[in-house]
């Protein structure tokens, strides 16, 4: 079982350009999440989706957008990248069975550098 | 507002020593979940434990144990007889409506 895949593994992007980070899960989890990880700050939630067709803003949503057209995919788009968006991006998913906040499973991450 | 504080930025121990990683959280909610994750040098995030706010029982899993105390808003993690393979960054996290992670504690276990 692949679990969660992210693409690309890494990317260097010119400031002002747009980019979509891809995330796919095969565990049929309802909920999906995007985080960024920066040194000294831990992981911060960007956007989340509790089920296909719905999305919500996390702690640091500005400059990012997401969509959730189906259960498996949760792409993250940077419309006009800025250097402060240089980070490692993690996608995660979790089951919502039982109404509880279950553990999140994480993808391998995408390292993005904006110059 | 929700907040998770891991005051220990880095800890270094010698193999076989016991080590405790501290986690203090803030929330106004009565229902919440606490988590610990491990991030080894390879970079992936590995789930270790989940605890809900109504279950204050301590938990032991092999060399790992967790002490949850609502009175002090703490959820500390102890590794007994540490090993080199325990070297990693460990994150504590708090979840109700959203998920907040602490900044992490980098543990180095030297042989």
Coordinates of C-alpha atoms in Angstrom, one line a residue:
Chain A
X1 CA 0.0 0.0 0.0
X2 CA 1.5 3.3 -1.0
X3 CA -0.3 5.4 1.6
X4 CA 0.2 9.0 0.7
X5 CA 2.3 10.2 -2.2
X6 CA 3.4 13.7 -2.9
X7 CA 4.8 15.2 -6.0
X8 CA 7.3 16.7 -6.8
X9 CA 9.9 15.6 -4.2
X10 CA 11.6 19.0 -4.5
X11 CA 11.3 22.1 -6.6
X12 CA 13.0 25.4 -7.2
X13 CA 10.6 28.1 -8.2
X14 CA 11.0 31.7 -9.3
X15 CA 9.2 34.2 -7.3
X16 CA 5.9 35.2 -8.9
X17 CA 5.4 31.9 -10.6
X18 CA 2.5 29.6 -9.7
X19 CA 2.8 26.0 -8.7
X20 CA 0.6 23.1 -7.6
X21 CA 1.8 20.5 -5.1
X22 CA 0.1 17.2 -5.6
X23 CA -1.1 14.8 -2.9
X24 CA -2.8 11.5 -3.4
X25 CA -3.9 9.0 -0.8
X26 CA -5.1 5.4 -1.2
X27 CA -6.4 4.8 2.3
X28 CA -9.9 6.2 1.5
X29 CA -9.5 8.7 4.4
X30 CA -12.1 11.4 4.6
X31 CA -9.9 14.1 6.0
X32 CA -6.8 15.6 4.4
X33 CA -4.4 18.3 5.4
X34 CA -1.5 20.4 4.2
X35 CA 1.2 21.6 6.5
X36 CA 4.4 23.5 6.1
X37 CA 7.5 22.8 8.2
X38 CA 9.9 25.5 9.0
X39 CA 12.9 25.3 11.3
X40 CA 12.0 26.2 14.9
X41 CA 8.3 26.5 14.1
X42 CA 7.3 22.9 13.8
X43 CA 4.5 22.0 11.5
X44 CA 1.8 24.6 10.8
X45 CA -1.5 23.8 9.2
X46 CA -2.2 25.6 5.9
X47 CA -5.6 24.2 4.8
X48 CA -7.6 21.1 5.5
X49 CA -10.6 19.2 4.1
X50 CA -12.8 17.1 6.3
X51 CA -14.5 15.4 3.3
X52 CA -14.6 15.6 -0.5
X53 CA -16.1 18.9 -1.6
X54 CA -15.3 20.9 1.5
X55 CA -12.2 22.8 2.6
X56 CA -11.2 25.0 5.5
X57 CA -8.4 27.4 6.5
X58 CA -5.7 26.4 8.9
X59 CA -3.3 28.5 10.9
X60 CA -1.3 30.0 7.9
X61 CA -3.6 29.9 4.8
X62 CA -2.6 33.2 3.1
X63 CA -1.0 32.7 -0.3
X64 CA -2.3 29.2 -0.7
X65 CA -5.4 27.6 -2.1
X66 CA -6.7 24.0 -2.1
X67 CA -9.5 22.0 -3.7
X68 CA -11.0 18.6 -2.9
X69 CA -12.8 17.3 -6.0
X70 CA -12.6 13.6 -4.8
X71 CA -11.6 11.6 -1.8
X72 CA -8.1 10.7 -2.9
X73 CA -6.6 14.0 -4.2
X74 CA -5.9 17.2 -2.3
X75 CA -3.7 19.6 -4.4
X76 CA -2.2 22.7 -2.9
X77 CA -1.7 25.7 -5.2
X78 CA 0.6 28.7 -4.8
X79 CA -0.8 31.3 -7.1
X80 CA 2.2 33.7 -7.0
X81 CA 5.1 32.3 -5.0
X82 CA 7.1 34.5 -2.7
X83 CA 10.5 33.6 -1.0
X84 CA 8.8 33.3 2.4
X85 CA 7.0 30.2 1.1
X86 CA 10.3 28.4 0.9
X87 CA 9.6 25.4 3.2
X88 CA 9.0 21.7 3.3
X89 CA 5.3 20.9 2.7
X90 CA 3.7 17.8 4.1
X91 CA 0.3 16.4 3.1
X92 CA -1.5 14.2 5.6
X93 CA -4.8 12.2 5.8
X94 CA -6.8 10.7 8.6
X95 CA -9.9 8.6 9.1
X96 CA -12.9 10.3 10.7
X97 CA -14.5 7.0 11.8
X98 CA -16.2 7.2 15.1
X99 CA -16.3 10.9 15.0
X100 CA -12.9 11.1 16.7
X101 CA -9.8 12.9 15.7
X102 CA -7.7 10.0 14.7
X103 CA -4.0 9.9 13.9
X104 CA -2.8 11.6 10.8
X105 CA -0.7 9.8 8.2
X106 CA 1.9 11.9 6.5
X107 CA 3.3 11.9 3.0
X108 CA 7.1 12.1 2.4
X109 CA 7.1 15.9 1.9
X110 CA 7.9 18.3 -0.9
X111 CA 10.9 20.6 -0.5
X112 CA 10.1 23.9 -2.2
X113 CA 12.6 26.7 -2.7
X114 CA 11.3 30.1 -3.9
X115 CA 14.0 32.4 -5.3
Chain B
X1 CA -6.2 30.1 21.4
X2 CA -4.5 26.8 21.1
X3 CA -0.8 26.5 21.7
X4 CA 1.7 23.7 22.2
X5 CA 5.0 24.4 23.9
X6 CA 8.0 22.1 23.7
X7 CA 10.5 24.1 25.7
X8 CA 13.5 21.7 25.1
X9 CA 14.8 22.6 21.7
X10 CA 17.6 20.0 21.8
X11 CA 18.5 17.2 24.1
X12 CA 21.6 15.0 24.0
X13 CA 22.0 11.8 26.0
X14 CA 24.2 8.8 26.0
X15 CA 22.8 5.5 25.0
X16 CA 20.9 3.7 27.8
X17 CA 20.1 6.9 29.6
X18 CA 16.4 7.7 30.3
X19 CA 15.1 10.9 28.8
X20 CA 11.9 12.9 29.1
X21 CA 10.6 15.2 26.5
X22 CA 8.3 17.9 27.8
X23 CA 5.0 19.1 26.3
X24 CA 2.8 21.8 27.7
X25 CA -0.4 22.8 25.9
X26 CA -3.0 25.5 26.1
X27 CA -6.7 25.2 25.1
X28 CA -10.0 26.4 26.3
X29 CA -11.8 23.4 25.0
X30 CA -12.8 20.5 27.3
X31 CA -12.6 17.9 24.4
X32 CA -9.3 17.6 22.6
X33 CA -6.7 15.1 21.5
X34 CA -3.0 15.0 22.1
X35 CA -0.5 13.4 19.9
X36 CA 3.2 12.6 19.7
X37 CA 5.0 12.1 16.4
X38 CA 8.6 11.2 15.6
X39 CA 10.6 12.6 12.7
X40 CA 13.8 10.6 12.1
X41 CA 16.6 12.0 10.0
X42 CA 15.0 10.5 6.9
X43 CA 12.3 13.1 7.2
X44 CA 9.1 11.2 7.4
X45 CA 6.6 11.7 10.3
X46 CA 5.7 8.7 12.3
X47 CA 2.7 8.5 14.6
X48 CA 3.5 7.4 18.2
X49 CA 0.4 7.9 20.3
X50 CA -3.0 9.6 20.6
X51 CA -4.7 10.5 23.8
X52 CA -8.1 12.1 24.3
X53 CA -8.8 14.7 27.0
X54 CA -11.0 12.3 29.0
X55 CA -8.4 9.6 29.4
X56 CA -5.7 10.5 31.8
X57 CA -4.3 7.1 32.2
X58 CA -0.6 6.9 31.5
X59 CA 0.5 4.6 28.8
X60 CA 3.6 2.4 28.3
X61 CA 4.6 0.9 25.0
X62 CA 7.9 -0.9 25.2
X63 CA 10.6 1.6 26.1
X64 CA 8.2 4.5 25.6
X65 CA 5.8 5.9 28.1
X66 CA 3.6 8.9 28.3
X67 CA 2.4 10.9 31.3
X68 CA -0.8 13.0 30.7
X69 CA -1.7 15.4 33.5
X70 CA -4.6 17.8 32.8
X71 CA -3.9 19.6 36.1
X72 CA -0.7 20.9 34.6
X73 CA -1.7 20.8 30.9
X74 CA 1.2 18.5 30.2
X75 CA 1.7 15.4 28.1
X76 CA 5.3 14.3 28.6
X77 CA 7.1 11.5 26.8
X78 CA 9.8 9.4 28.4
X79 CA 12.1 7.0 26.6
X80 CA 13.7 4.5 28.9
X81 CA 17.1 3.0 28.1
X82 CA 17.5 5.2 25.0
X83 CA 19.1 3.8 21.8
X84 CA 20.9 5.5 18.9
X85 CA 17.8 4.7 16.7
X86 CA 15.8 7.0 19.0
X87 CA 17.6 10.0 17.6
X88 CA 15.0 12.1 15.9
X89 CA 12.9 15.2 16.2
X90 CA 9.8 14.6 18.3
X91 CA 6.7 16.7 18.0
X92 CA 3.8 17.0 20.4
X93 CA 0.5 18.2 18.9
X94 CA -3.0 19.3 20.1
X95 CA -6.2 18.7 18.1
X96 CA -9.7 19.8 18.4
X97 CA -11.0 21.9 15.5
X98 CA -7.5 22.3 14.0
X99 CA -4.2 20.8 14.7
X100 CA -1.4 22.7 16.4
X101 CA 2.1 21.3 16.7
X102 CA 4.9 22.2 19.0
X103 CA 8.2 23.4 17.6
X104 CA 9.7 20.0 18.3
X105 CA 12.6 18.6 20.4
X106 CA 15.6 17.3 18.7
X107 CA 16.9 14.2 20.6
X108 CA 20.4 13.0 19.9
X109 CA 21.4 9.7 21.5
X110 CA 25.1 9.1 21.4
X111 CA 26.7 5.6 21.5

